[in-house]
Tab-separated table of C-alpha atoms in Angstrom:
chain	number	residue	atom	x	y	z
A	932	MET	CA	20.323	20.405	8.072
A	933	THR	CA	21.887	18.829	11.158
A	934	ASP	CA	20.979	21.650	13.510
A	935	THR	CA	17.308	21.356	12.598
A	936	LEU	CA	17.105	17.774	13.836
A	937	THR	CA	18.098	18.543	17.396
A	938	PRO	CA	15.959	20.218	20.057
A	939	VAL	CA	16.572	23.902	20.409
A	940	GLU	CA	15.931	26.302	23.209
A	941	GLY	CA	12.569	27.854	22.690
A	942	ALA	CA	11.338	25.181	20.307
A	943	VAL	CA	8.486	24.640	22.720
A	944	VAL	CA	7.006	27.836	23.949
A	945	GLU	CA	3.896	29.374	25.273
A	946	ALA	CA	2.596	31.666	22.556
A	947	SER	CA	2.785	35.267	23.577
A	948	ASP	CA	-0.779	36.098	22.586
A	949	SER	CA	-2.344	33.530	24.920
A	950	PRO	CA	-3.556	30.838	22.491
A	951	GLN	CA	-6.914	29.292	23.184
A	952	LYS	CA	-6.915	26.034	25.103
A	953	LEU	CA	-9.251	23.110	24.707
A	954	LYS	CA	-11.509	22.347	27.655
A	955	ARG	CA	-10.521	19.426	29.907
A	956	SER	CA	-13.757	17.469	30.172
A	957	ILE	CA	-12.975	13.807	29.624
A	958	GLY	CA	-11.639	11.008	31.786
A	959	VAL	CA	-10.327	7.500	31.212
A	960	ILE	CA	-13.738	5.982	30.422
A	961	GLY	CA	-14.682	8.635	27.862
A	962	GLY	CA	-11.211	8.594	26.352
A	963	THR	CA	-11.254	4.807	26.098
A	964	LEU	CA	-14.667	4.868	24.393
A	965	LEU	CA	-13.388	7.367	21.827
A	966	THR	CA	-10.139	5.540	21.153
A	967	LEU	CA	-11.824	2.133	20.963
A	968	SER	CA	-14.214	3.628	18.451
A	969	CYS	CA	-11.260	4.822	16.380
A	970	VAL	CA	-9.842	1.278	16.325
A	971	THR	CA	-13.277	0.174	14.982
A	972	PRO	CA	-12.731	-3.515	15.807
A	973	ALA	CA	-15.866	-4.658	13.958
A	974	SER	CA	-14.985	-2.898	10.705
A	975	THR	CA	-11.422	-4.183	11.044
A	976	LEU	CA	-12.737	-7.701	11.565
A	977	PHE	CA	-14.971	-7.547	8.489
A	978	VAL	CA	-12.766	-5.473	6.155
A	979	VAL	CA	-9.080	-6.033	6.973
A	980	VAL	CA	-9.053	-9.552	8.414
A	981	PRO	CA	-10.569	-11.242	5.301
A	982	ASP	CA	-7.494	-10.163	3.321
A	983	LEU	CA	-5.296	-11.823	5.938
A	984	PHE	CA	-7.361	-15.018	5.758
A	985	GLY	CA	-6.771	-15.036	1.994
A	986	SER	CA	-2.978	-15.104	2.361
A	987	LEU	CA	-2.444	-16.677	5.793
A	988	GLY	CA	-5.373	-19.071	6.290
A	989	THR	CA	-5.220	-20.763	9.688
A	990	ALA	CA	-2.151	-18.680	10.648
A	991	THR	CA	-4.181	-15.447	10.655
A	992	ALA	CA	-4.928	-15.480	14.390
A	993	LEU	CA	-1.263	-16.198	15.181
A	994	THR	CA	-0.122	-13.315	12.952
A	995	ILE	CA	-2.559	-10.865	14.551
A	996	ALA	CA	-1.432	-12.019	18.006
A	997	ILE	CA	2.217	-11.337	17.091
A	998	GLY	CA	1.236	-7.959	15.639
A	999	SER	CA	-0.628	-7.079	18.835
A	1000	LEU	CA	2.449	-7.924	20.895
A	1001	LEU	CA	4.570	-5.655	18.690
A	1002	CYS	CA	1.957	-2.931	19.139
A	1003	ILE	CA	2.775	-2.981	22.846
A	1004	ALA	CA	6.056	-1.282	21.932
A	1005	VAL	CA	4.094	1.325	19.964
A	1006	ALA	CA	1.718	1.817	22.906
A	1007	PHE	CA	4.630	2.265	25.319
A	1008	CYS	CA	6.145	4.963	23.089
A	1009	TYR	CA	2.840	6.802	22.776
A	1010	SER	CA	2.088	6.468	26.500
A	1011	GLU	CA	5.412	7.927	27.585
A	1012	LEU	CA	5.475	10.711	25.010
A	1013	GLY	CA	1.762	11.485	25.403
A	1014	THR	CA	2.154	12.064	29.147
A	1015	LEU	CA	5.445	13.924	28.710
A	1016	ILE	CA	3.981	16.191	25.998
A	1017	PRO	CA	0.168	16.397	26.568
A	1018	SER	CA	-0.906	18.351	23.479
A	1019	ALA	CA	-3.719	18.078	20.917
A	1020	GLY	CA	-0.942	18.121	18.326
A	1021	GLY	CA	-0.256	14.473	19.103
A	1022	GLU	CA	2.717	13.072	17.210
A	1023	TYR	CA	3.966	16.384	15.829
A	1024	ALA	CA	4.014	18.075	19.249
A	1025	MET	CA	5.883	15.118	20.748
A	1026	VAL	CA	8.433	14.860	17.925
A	1027	SER	CA	8.967	18.644	17.660
A	1028	THR	CA	9.759	18.827	21.347
A	1029	LEU	CA	12.198	15.929	21.388
A	1030	ALA	CA	13.661	15.663	17.869
A	1031	GLY	CA	13.494	19.224	16.540
A	1032	ARG	CA	11.040	21.351	14.628
A	1033	LEU	CA	11.803	20.008	11.166
A	1034	ALA	CA	11.159	16.429	12.278
A	1035	GLY	CA	7.954	17.588	13.974
A	1036	TRP	CA	6.834	19.406	10.835
A	1037	LEU	CA	7.375	16.297	8.704
A	1038	VAL	CA	5.377	14.206	11.185
A	1039	PHE	CA	2.577	16.767	10.951
A	1040	VAL	CA	2.555	16.568	7.141
A	1041	LEU	CA	2.441	12.760	7.250
A	1042	SER	CA	-0.390	12.862	9.785
A	1043	LEU	CA	-2.257	15.414	7.649
A	1044	LEU	CA	-2.150	13.002	4.696
A	1045	VAL	CA	-3.586	10.290	6.903
A	1046	VAL	CA	-6.320	12.408	8.484
A	1047	MET	CA	-7.590	13.664	5.147
A	1048	ILE	CA	-7.646	10.302	3.326
A	1049	VAL	CA	-8.514	7.527	5.782
A	1050	PRO	CA	-11.977	8.735	6.983
A	1051	PRO	CA	-13.549	8.940	3.487
A	1052	VAL	CA	-11.967	5.628	2.459
A	1053	ILE	CA	-13.572	3.905	5.451
A	1054	ALA	CA	-16.842	5.807	5.030
A	1055	MET	CA	-17.228	4.531	1.462
A	1056	GLY	CA	-17.482	0.998	2.865
A	1057	THR	CA	-20.801	1.819	4.524
A	1058	ALA	CA	-22.852	0.986	1.425
A	1059	ASP	CA	-21.649	-2.627	1.376
A	1060	TYR	CA	-22.981	-3.285	4.876
A	1061	LEU	CA	-26.267	-1.439	4.335
A	1062	ALA	CA	-26.941	-3.662	1.291
A	1063	PRO	CA	-29.250	-6.072	3.204
A	1064	ILE	CA	-31.817	-3.270	3.617
A	1065	VAL	CA	-30.977	-0.650	0.963
A	1066	HIS	CA	-28.713	-0.352	-2.058
A	1067	LEU	CA	-26.704	2.885	-2.099
A	1068	ASP	CA	-23.979	4.319	-4.237
A	1069	PRO	CA	-20.736	3.914	-2.244
A	1070	SER	CA	-19.604	7.474	-2.963
A	1071	MET	CA	-22.933	9.028	-1.963
A	1072	ALA	CA	-23.134	6.898	1.178
A	1073	GLY	CA	-19.555	7.785	2.095
A	1074	ALA	CA	-20.172	11.503	1.595
A	1075	GLY	CA	-23.275	11.291	3.780
A	1076	VAL	CA	-21.328	9.559	6.544
A	1077	MET	CA	-18.599	12.224	6.391
A	1078	LEU	CA	-21.118	15.066	6.651
A	1079	LEU	CA	-22.881	13.323	9.553
A	1080	ALA	CA	-19.544	12.821	11.293
A	1081	THR	CA	-18.709	16.492	10.764
A	1082	LEU	CA	-21.957	17.612	12.406
A	1083	ALA	CA	-21.329	15.273	15.339
A	1084	GLY	CA	-17.768	16.602	15.629
A	1085	LEU	CA	-19.119	20.107	16.280
A	1086	LEU	CA	-20.734	18.931	19.532
A	1087	ASP	CA	-19.205	18.880	23.003
A	1088	LEU	CA	-16.556	16.154	23.330
A	1089	ARG	CA	-18.195	14.661	26.433
A	1090	ALA	CA	-21.440	14.179	24.483
A	1091	ASN	CA	-19.518	12.623	21.616
A	1092	ALA	CA	-17.859	10.169	23.989
A	1093	TRP	CA	-21.279	8.767	24.903
A	1094	ILE	CA	-22.612	8.871	21.329
A	1095	THR	CA	-19.659	6.816	20.157
A	1096	GLY	CA	-19.993	4.637	23.240
A	1097	VAL	CA	-23.490	3.547	22.193
A	1098	PHE	CA	-22.239	2.670	18.710
A	1099	LEU	CA	-19.289	0.832	20.241
A	1100	VAL	CA	-21.611	-1.400	22.281
A	1101	LEU	CA	-23.347	-2.513	19.071
A	1102	GLU	CA	-19.966	-3.086	17.471
A	1103	VAL	CA	-18.812	-5.319	20.333
A	1104	ILE	CA	-22.113	-7.220	20.214
A	1105	ALA	CA	-21.549	-7.979	16.522
A	1106	ALA	CA	-18.034	-9.253	17.219
A	1107	ALA	CA	-19.372	-11.332	20.133
A	1108	VAL	CA	-22.077	-12.892	17.935
A	1109	VAL	CA	-19.433	-13.932	15.413
A	1110	ALA	CA	-17.284	-15.410	18.195
A	1111	VAL	CA	-20.117	-17.367	19.821
A	1112	LEU	CA	-21.389	-18.761	16.519
A	1113	GLY	CA	-17.898	-19.696	15.361
A	1114	PHE	CA	-17.010	-21.559	18.530
A	1115	ALA	CA	-20.457	-23.227	18.643
A	1116	HIS	CA	-19.976	-24.597	15.109
A	1117	ALA	CA	-16.312	-25.531	15.441
A	1118	GLU	CA	-15.153	-27.929	12.726
A	1119	ARG	CA	-11.601	-28.366	14.044
A	1120	GLY	CA	-9.664	-28.209	17.310
A	1121	PRO	CA	-7.498	-25.430	18.831
A	1122	GLY	CA	-4.421	-27.003	17.224
A	1123	SER	CA	-5.594	-25.637	13.869
A	1124	LEU	CA	-4.691	-22.130	15.029
A	1125	VAL	CA	-1.038	-23.056	14.556
A	1126	SER	CA	-1.457	-25.564	11.705
A	1127	MET	CA	-0.107	-22.990	9.202
A	1128	GLU	CA	-2.354	-23.951	6.256
A	1129	VAL	CA	-3.979	-21.944	3.481
A	1130	ALA	CA	-6.039	-23.067	0.488
A	1131	GLY	CA	-4.010	-22.899	-2.719
A	1132	ALA	CA	-4.848	-23.107	-6.395
A	1133	ASP	CA	-6.513	-26.212	-7.832
A	1134	GLY	CA	-7.842	-27.258	-4.439
A	1135	ARG	CA	-4.478	-28.063	-2.898
A	1136	THR	CA	-3.359	-27.070	0.597
A	1137	ASP	CA	-0.317	-24.804	0.881
A	1138	THR	CA	1.899	-24.279	3.902
A	1139	VAL	CA	2.109	-20.808	5.445
A	1140	THR	CA	5.822	-20.091	5.850
A	1141	ALA	CA	7.490	-17.905	8.459
A	1142	LEU	CA	8.292	-15.397	5.709
A	1143	LEU	CA	4.589	-15.086	4.864
A	1144	ILE	CA	3.777	-14.436	8.509
A	1145	VAL	CA	6.445	-11.725	8.705
A	1146	SER	CA	5.042	-10.142	5.536
A	1147	GLY	CA	1.539	-10.332	7.011
A	1148	LEU	CA	2.690	-8.309	10.010
A	1149	ALA	CA	2.683	-5.266	7.723
A	1150	ILE	CA	-1.126	-5.417	7.958
A	1151	ALA	CA	-1.456	-7.014	11.393
A	1152	LEU	CA	0.539	-4.227	13.069
A	1153	PHE	CA	-2.137	-1.731	12.082
A	1154	VAL	CA	-5.175	-3.850	12.944
A	1155	THR	CA	-5.299	-2.227	16.400
A	1156	GLN	CA	-3.389	0.981	15.610
A	1157	GLY	CA	-6.241	3.373	16.512
A	1158	PHE	CA	-5.223	3.299	20.181
A	1159	SER	CA	-2.852	6.200	19.404
A	1160	THR	CA	-5.929	8.473	19.231
A	1161	ALA	CA	-5.585	9.006	22.984
A	1162	VAL	CA	-2.621	11.355	22.568
A	1163	TYR	CA	-4.712	13.665	20.365
A	1164	LEU	CA	-7.185	13.945	23.226
A	1165	SER	CA	-4.554	14.455	25.940
A	1166	GLU	CA	-5.161	18.213	26.001
A	1167	GLU	CA	-8.825	17.586	26.786
A	1168	MET	CA	-8.226	14.818	29.343
A	1169	GLU	CA	-8.418	15.352	33.050
A	1170	ASN	CA	-5.064	14.566	34.711
A	1171	PRO	CA	-3.315	13.668	31.416
A	1172	ARG	CA	-0.043	12.626	33.089
A	1173	ARG	CA	-1.872	9.575	34.395
A	1174	ASN	CA	-4.921	9.100	32.170
A	1175	VAL	CA	-3.242	9.164	28.753
A	1176	ALA	CA	-1.127	6.076	29.490
A	1177	ARG	CA	-4.090	4.265	31.026
A	1178	THR	CA	-6.255	5.022	28.009
A	1179	VAL	CA	-3.631	3.992	25.443
A	1180	LEU	CA	-2.799	0.679	27.114
A	1181	ALA	CA	-6.409	-0.189	28.002
A	1182	THR	CA	-7.559	0.490	24.451
A	1183	LEU	CA	-4.844	-1.708	22.950
A	1184	GLY	CA	-5.681	-4.606	25.263
A	1185	ILE	CA	-9.446	-4.404	24.794
A	1186	SER	CA	-9.305	-3.962	21.018
A	1187	ALA	CA	-6.888	-6.882	20.640
A	1188	VAL	CA	-9.317	-9.151	22.491
A	1189	ILE	CA	-12.357	-7.916	20.534
A	1190	ILE	CA	-10.588	-8.680	17.243
A	1191	LEU	CA	-8.534	-11.763	18.102
A	1192	VAL	CA	-11.268	-13.859	19.767
A	1193	PRO	CA	-13.655	-13.743	16.755
A	1194	VAL	CA	-10.726	-14.443	14.398
A	1195	ALA	CA	-9.942	-17.604	16.371
A	1196	ALA	CA	-13.636	-18.566	16.345
A	1197	ILE	CA	-13.873	-18.077	12.564
A	1198	THR	CA	-10.753	-20.196	12.074
A	1199	LEU	CA	-12.292	-23.044	14.084
A	1200	GLY	CA	-15.815	-22.671	12.687
A	1201	ALA	CA	-15.191	-22.394	8.942
A	1202	SER	CA	-16.600	-25.493	7.236
A	1203	ASN	CA	-13.416	-26.065	5.259
A	1204	LEU	CA	-10.100	-24.453	4.390
A	1205	ASP	CA	-11.433	-23.017	1.119
A	1206	GLU	CA	-14.216	-21.179	2.970
A	1207	LEU	CA	-11.746	-19.825	5.531
A	1208	THR	CA	-9.326	-18.630	2.860
A	1209	GLY	CA	-12.220	-16.991	0.992
A	1210	GLY	CA	-12.777	-14.788	4.045
A	1211	ASP	CA	-16.508	-14.145	3.476
A	1212	ILE	CA	-17.399	-13.705	7.135
A	1213	SER	CA	-20.979	-12.532	6.510
A	1214	THR	CA	-21.737	-15.707	4.557
A	1215	MET	CA	-20.267	-17.845	7.346
A	1216	VAL	CA	-22.396	-16.043	9.950
A	1217	THR	CA	-25.535	-16.610	7.859
A	1218	ALA	CA	-24.650	-20.313	7.454
A	1219	TRP	CA	-24.133	-20.673	11.204
A	1220	SER	CA	-27.452	-18.971	12.006
A	1221	ASN	CA	-29.894	-17.390	9.524
A	1222	SER	CA	-30.230	-14.375	7.258
A	1223	ALA	CA	-31.713	-12.216	10.028
A	1224	VAL	CA	-28.601	-12.623	12.173
A	1225	GLY	CA	-26.397	-11.952	9.138
A	1226	THR	CA	-28.328	-8.744	8.476
A	1227	PHE	CA	-27.992	-7.679	12.118
A	1228	VAL	CA	-24.228	-8.178	12.039
A	1229	SER	CA	-23.910	-6.246	8.761
A	1230	LEU	CA	-25.872	-3.307	10.163
A	1231	CYS	CA	-23.683	-3.282	13.267
A	1232	VAL	CA	-20.622	-3.062	11.032
A	1233	ALA	CA	-22.215	-0.146	9.143
A	1234	LEU	CA	-22.772	1.641	12.451
A	1235	ALA	CA	-19.153	0.928	13.382
A	1236	ILE	CA	-17.997	2.690	10.230
A	1237	ILE	CA	-20.195	5.710	11.011
A	1238	ASN	CA	-18.797	5.662	14.533
A	1239	ALA	CA	-15.244	5.605	13.171
A	1240	GLY	CA	-16.032	8.608	10.968
A	1241	ILE	CA	-17.202	10.629	13.975
A	1242	VAL	CA	-14.141	9.770	16.038
A	1243	MET	CA	-11.706	10.422	13.198
A	1244	VAL	CA	-13.212	13.828	12.441
A	1245	ILE	CA	-12.902	14.710	16.149
A	1246	GLN	CA	-9.302	13.501	16.259
A	1247	ASN	CA	-8.255	15.096	12.994
A	1248	SER	CA	-9.779	18.502	13.702
A	1249	ARG	CA	-7.708	18.659	16.910
A	1250	VAL	CA	-4.520	18.164	14.890
A	1251	LEU	CA	-5.431	21.005	12.529
A	1252	PHE	CA	-6.501	23.241	15.442
A	1253	ALA	CA	-3.211	22.651	17.236
A	1254	SER	CA	-1.179	23.420	14.098
A	1255	ALA	CA	-2.925	26.795	13.741
A	1256	ARG	CA	-2.411	27.611	17.393
A	1257	ASP	CA	1.250	26.724	16.946
A	1258	LYS	CA	1.573	29.165	14.003
A	1259	ALA	CA	2.159	26.677	11.176
A	1260	TRP	CA	0.431	28.855	8.581
A	1261	PRO	CA	0.184	32.510	7.536
A	1262	GLU	CA	-1.572	34.555	10.239
A	1263	PRO	CA	-5.048	34.839	8.616
A	1264	VAL	CA	-5.210	31.051	8.252
A	1265	ASN	CA	-4.040	30.509	11.840
A	1266	ASN	CA	-6.692	32.881	13.200
A	1267	VAL	CA	-9.518	31.097	11.400
A	1268	LEU	CA	-8.470	27.511	12.194
A	1269	ALA	CA	-7.954	28.302	15.898
A	1270	LYS	CA	-11.556	29.445	16.462
A	1271	LEU	CA	-13.555	27.533	19.081
A	1272	GLY	CA	-17.336	27.100	18.951
A	1273	ARG	CA	-19.962	27.345	21.688
A	1274	PHE	CA	-19.328	23.722	22.756
A	1275	GLY	CA	-15.578	24.292	23.053
A	1276	SER	CA	-14.814	22.371	19.846
A	1277	PRO	CA	-12.616	23.782	17.034
A	1278	TRP	CA	-15.493	24.251	14.589
A	1279	VAL	CA	-13.583	25.708	11.625
A	1280	ALA	CA	-10.941	22.968	11.835
A	1281	THR	CA	-13.728	20.382	12.051
A	1282	LEU	CA	-15.375	21.704	8.883
A	1283	THR	CA	-11.992	21.887	7.155
A	1284	VAL	CA	-11.482	18.175	7.775
A	1285	GLY	CA	-15.033	16.946	7.235
A	1286	VAL	CA	-16.243	18.774	4.132
A	1287	PRO	CA	-13.210	17.959	1.918
A	1288	GLY	CA	-13.481	14.410	3.239
A	1289	ALA	CA	-16.990	14.202	1.827
A	1290	ALA	CA	-15.679	15.433	-1.532
A	1291	LEU	CA	-12.895	12.824	-1.516
A	1292	CYS	CA	-15.543	10.095	-1.458
A	1293	PHE	CA	-16.019	10.772	-5.166
A	1294	VAL	CA	-12.318	10.280	-5.958
A	1295	ASN	CA	-10.509	7.006	-6.691
A	1296	LEU	CA	-8.436	6.646	-3.542
A	1297	ASP	CA	-6.536	3.411	-4.272
A	1298	THR	CA	-3.205	5.178	-4.747
A	1299	LEU	CA	-3.889	7.613	-1.915
A	1300	TYR	CA	-4.688	4.712	0.393
A	1301	GLY	CA	-1.265	3.238	-0.421
A	1302	ILE	CA	0.297	6.614	0.366
A	1303	THR	CA	-1.519	6.550	3.689
A	1304	GLY	CA	0.104	3.226	4.606
A	1305	VAL	CA	3.553	4.673	3.965
A	1306	SER	CA	2.641	7.842	5.879
A	1307	VAL	CA	1.458	5.943	8.956
A	1308	THR	CA	4.612	3.824	8.995
A	1309	GLY	CA	6.849	6.866	8.635
A	1310	MET	CA	4.952	8.672	11.378
A	1311	TYR	CA	5.372	5.741	13.775
A	1312	LEU	CA	9.063	5.554	12.897
A	1313	LEU	CA	9.633	9.194	13.870
A	1314	VAL	CA	7.651	8.688	17.086
A	1315	ALA	CA	9.873	5.735	17.985
A	1316	ILE	CA	12.974	7.857	17.342
A	1317	ALA	CA	11.526	10.582	19.586
A	1318	ALA	CA	10.977	7.954	22.294
A	1319	LEU	CA	14.705	7.200	22.198
A	1320	LEU	CA	15.347	10.889	22.918
A	1321	SER	CA	12.725	11.265	25.652
A	1322	ARG	CA	15.071	10.794	28.616
A	1323	ARG	CA	17.804	13.286	27.898
A	1324	GLY	CA	18.296	16.806	29.222
A	1325	ALA	CA	15.435	18.388	31.138
A	1326	HIS	CA	12.972	15.729	29.982
A	1327	GLN	CA	14.829	13.109	32.003
A	1328	HIS	CA	13.382	14.536	35.220
A	1329	THR	CA	9.945	15.597	33.954
A	1330	SER	CA	6.995	13.907	35.625
A	1331	ALA	CA	5.559	11.406	33.129
A	1332	TRP	CA	4.647	7.743	32.702
A	1333	ARG	CA	7.813	5.830	31.775
A	1334	MET	CA	7.862	2.707	29.644
A	1335	PRO	CA	9.611	-0.440	30.860
A	1336	LEU	CA	12.533	-1.946	28.919
A	1337	TRP	CA	13.654	1.390	27.507
A	1338	PRO	CA	15.474	1.746	25.109
A	1339	ALA	CA	14.849	-1.821	23.849
A	1340	MET	CA	11.179	-1.123	23.075
A	1341	PRO	CA	11.682	1.835	20.705
A	1342	VAL	CA	14.715	0.158	19.099
A	1343	LEU	CA	12.628	-2.963	18.326
A	1344	LEU	CA	9.879	-0.784	16.919
A	1345	ILE	CA	12.301	1.099	14.659
A	1346	VAL	CA	13.626	-2.170	13.210
A	1347	VAL	CA	10.103	-3.486	12.504
A	1348	LEU	CA	8.878	-0.261	10.911
A	1349	VAL	CA	11.927	0.048	8.671
A	1350	TYR	CA	11.162	-3.466	7.445
A	1351	ILE	CA	7.516	-2.550	6.807
A	1352	LEU	CA	8.592	0.469	4.748
A	1353	SER	CA	10.882	-1.766	2.707
A	1354	ARG	CA	7.841	-3.908	1.782
A	1355	GLN	CA	5.788	-1.039	0.337
A	1356	GLU	CA	5.334	-0.455	-3.393
A	1357	THR	CA	7.877	1.881	-4.967
A	1358	SER	CA	5.201	4.183	-6.387
A	1359	TYR	CA	3.722	4.792	-2.935
A	1360	LEU	CA	7.170	5.547	-1.543
A	1361	LEU	CA	7.832	7.996	-4.380
A	1362	TRP	CA	4.511	9.794	-3.949
A	1363	THR	CA	4.985	10.134	-0.198
A	1364	GLY	CA	8.615	11.143	-0.659
A	1365	GLY	CA	7.608	13.871	-3.131
A	1366	ILE	CA	5.009	15.292	-0.743
A	1367	THR	CA	7.539	15.173	2.090
A	1368	ALA	CA	10.101	16.987	-0.074
A	1369	ALA	CA	7.581	19.742	-0.872
A	1370	ALA	CA	6.795	20.078	2.833
A	1371	THR	CA	10.516	20.370	3.585
A	1372	LEU	CA	10.760	23.234	1.076
A	1373	TYR	CA	7.849	25.024	2.807
A	1374	TRP	CA	9.637	24.627	6.117
A	1375	ALA	CA	12.961	25.833	4.697
A	1376	LEU	CA	11.546	28.806	2.776
A	1377	TYR	CA	8.734	29.960	5.095
A	1378	LEU	CA	8.812	28.409	8.565
A	1379	ARG	CA	12.548	28.331	9.337
A	1380	PRO	CA	13.256	31.976	8.355
A	1381	ARG	CA	10.384	32.948	10.718
A	1382	ARG	CA	11.357	30.594	13.528
A	1383	GLU	CA	10.657	33.255	16.179
A	1384	THR	CA	7.037	33.676	15.068
A	1385	ARG	CA	6.131	30.453	13.226
A	1386	TRP	CA	5.868	26.794	14.190
A	1387	LEU	CA	5.956	27.491	17.907
A	1388	VAL	CA	4.784	24.257	19.479
A	1389	SER	CA	2.917	25.216	22.634
A	1390	ILE	CA	2.396	22.662	25.402
A	1391	PRO	CA	-0.574	23.522	27.659
A	1392	GLU	CA	-0.321	23.048	31.398
A	1393	ALA	CA	-1.285	19.529	32.451
């Protein structure tokens, strides 16, 4: 077991049969538009943040701010590894190169769980925000969004960058409307942002303790986590050694502002603590303005969810494409998944992600969503460990963006993520552990005995 967790000569190779490469057609602006769209700040603001208001009250903005600061450590790890290992494989290519092929395979399996579950879960939320104009079944609406996203994912990536850019503008406008209205109808001063109050039972006011804030970081850390999408696009970015880091860091900063400013405005503008703790942002917007504005904001959120579906299908198909090119599967499967379409996109991999995603919209995904949370945390943990190993041997002298305060940044991240894992429900840990164990058996029985011809992580020329 020990020898599989250390880099080996030849673990990263150029495949002998000249694997197909994705076309480099996107710069910092296009990459930032795509990654910002994957963060989906408007849908995060309207879907995730209300849960935080319910448990943290006026301390919500402070908790998100702390989470955003911790995400800087995540961004540094991704920026360094993404420029050191510019591959569409993202996390698994980075971890395979630096921590060994077994670790990389496990990261791939965790990422595969995420990429198959998260898009349909988000897509099913579309119906709620289309309710002002039409009532739809959540499953049918979600399936429609997934199929639409799949069709968009078959297009040229440069075109998709501008499609998602248009949706992103509407998303930012919605967040800006919430911010302006909240500040314009402020009921309390800036000091309330650190007043640490939440509405309790029977109309009393409870104090938000430091322990509650630490627990809330389990959600706040992932409020802006979509910035990691940039490393999946590194193989299609022009000058990835420079542009990947710029895209990752710019996306984190912009998305944090887009989310945090409206959260502060809502905290100041809520008519009372009960309304803030209730977290019904749409109702607050309507009260601050009128029903027409509330409808506009809801429709913008619906577009943000559609936008997120497009970006996630693009991102996720690249992971599957890269795994086939790197010989993760039996040869017939690899040959099919590695096919590129007329626009240079991996069309079979795109369909493989999108069509099952539409089917998953008709499944109860509560447990699977919990598994996804564990998977994301485990994936980040392995990336942080890889970042600790990024400056040894030949990689020490490789041209790449280098994070400041190394190794303190990845060490801090490891500590935080281990704590987050310890806060997850046992059933989710057991489900994810069982899937990981099955994946380890596949690696031990199929991939490792064929190490010369299978799971050959190829790193294209930058």
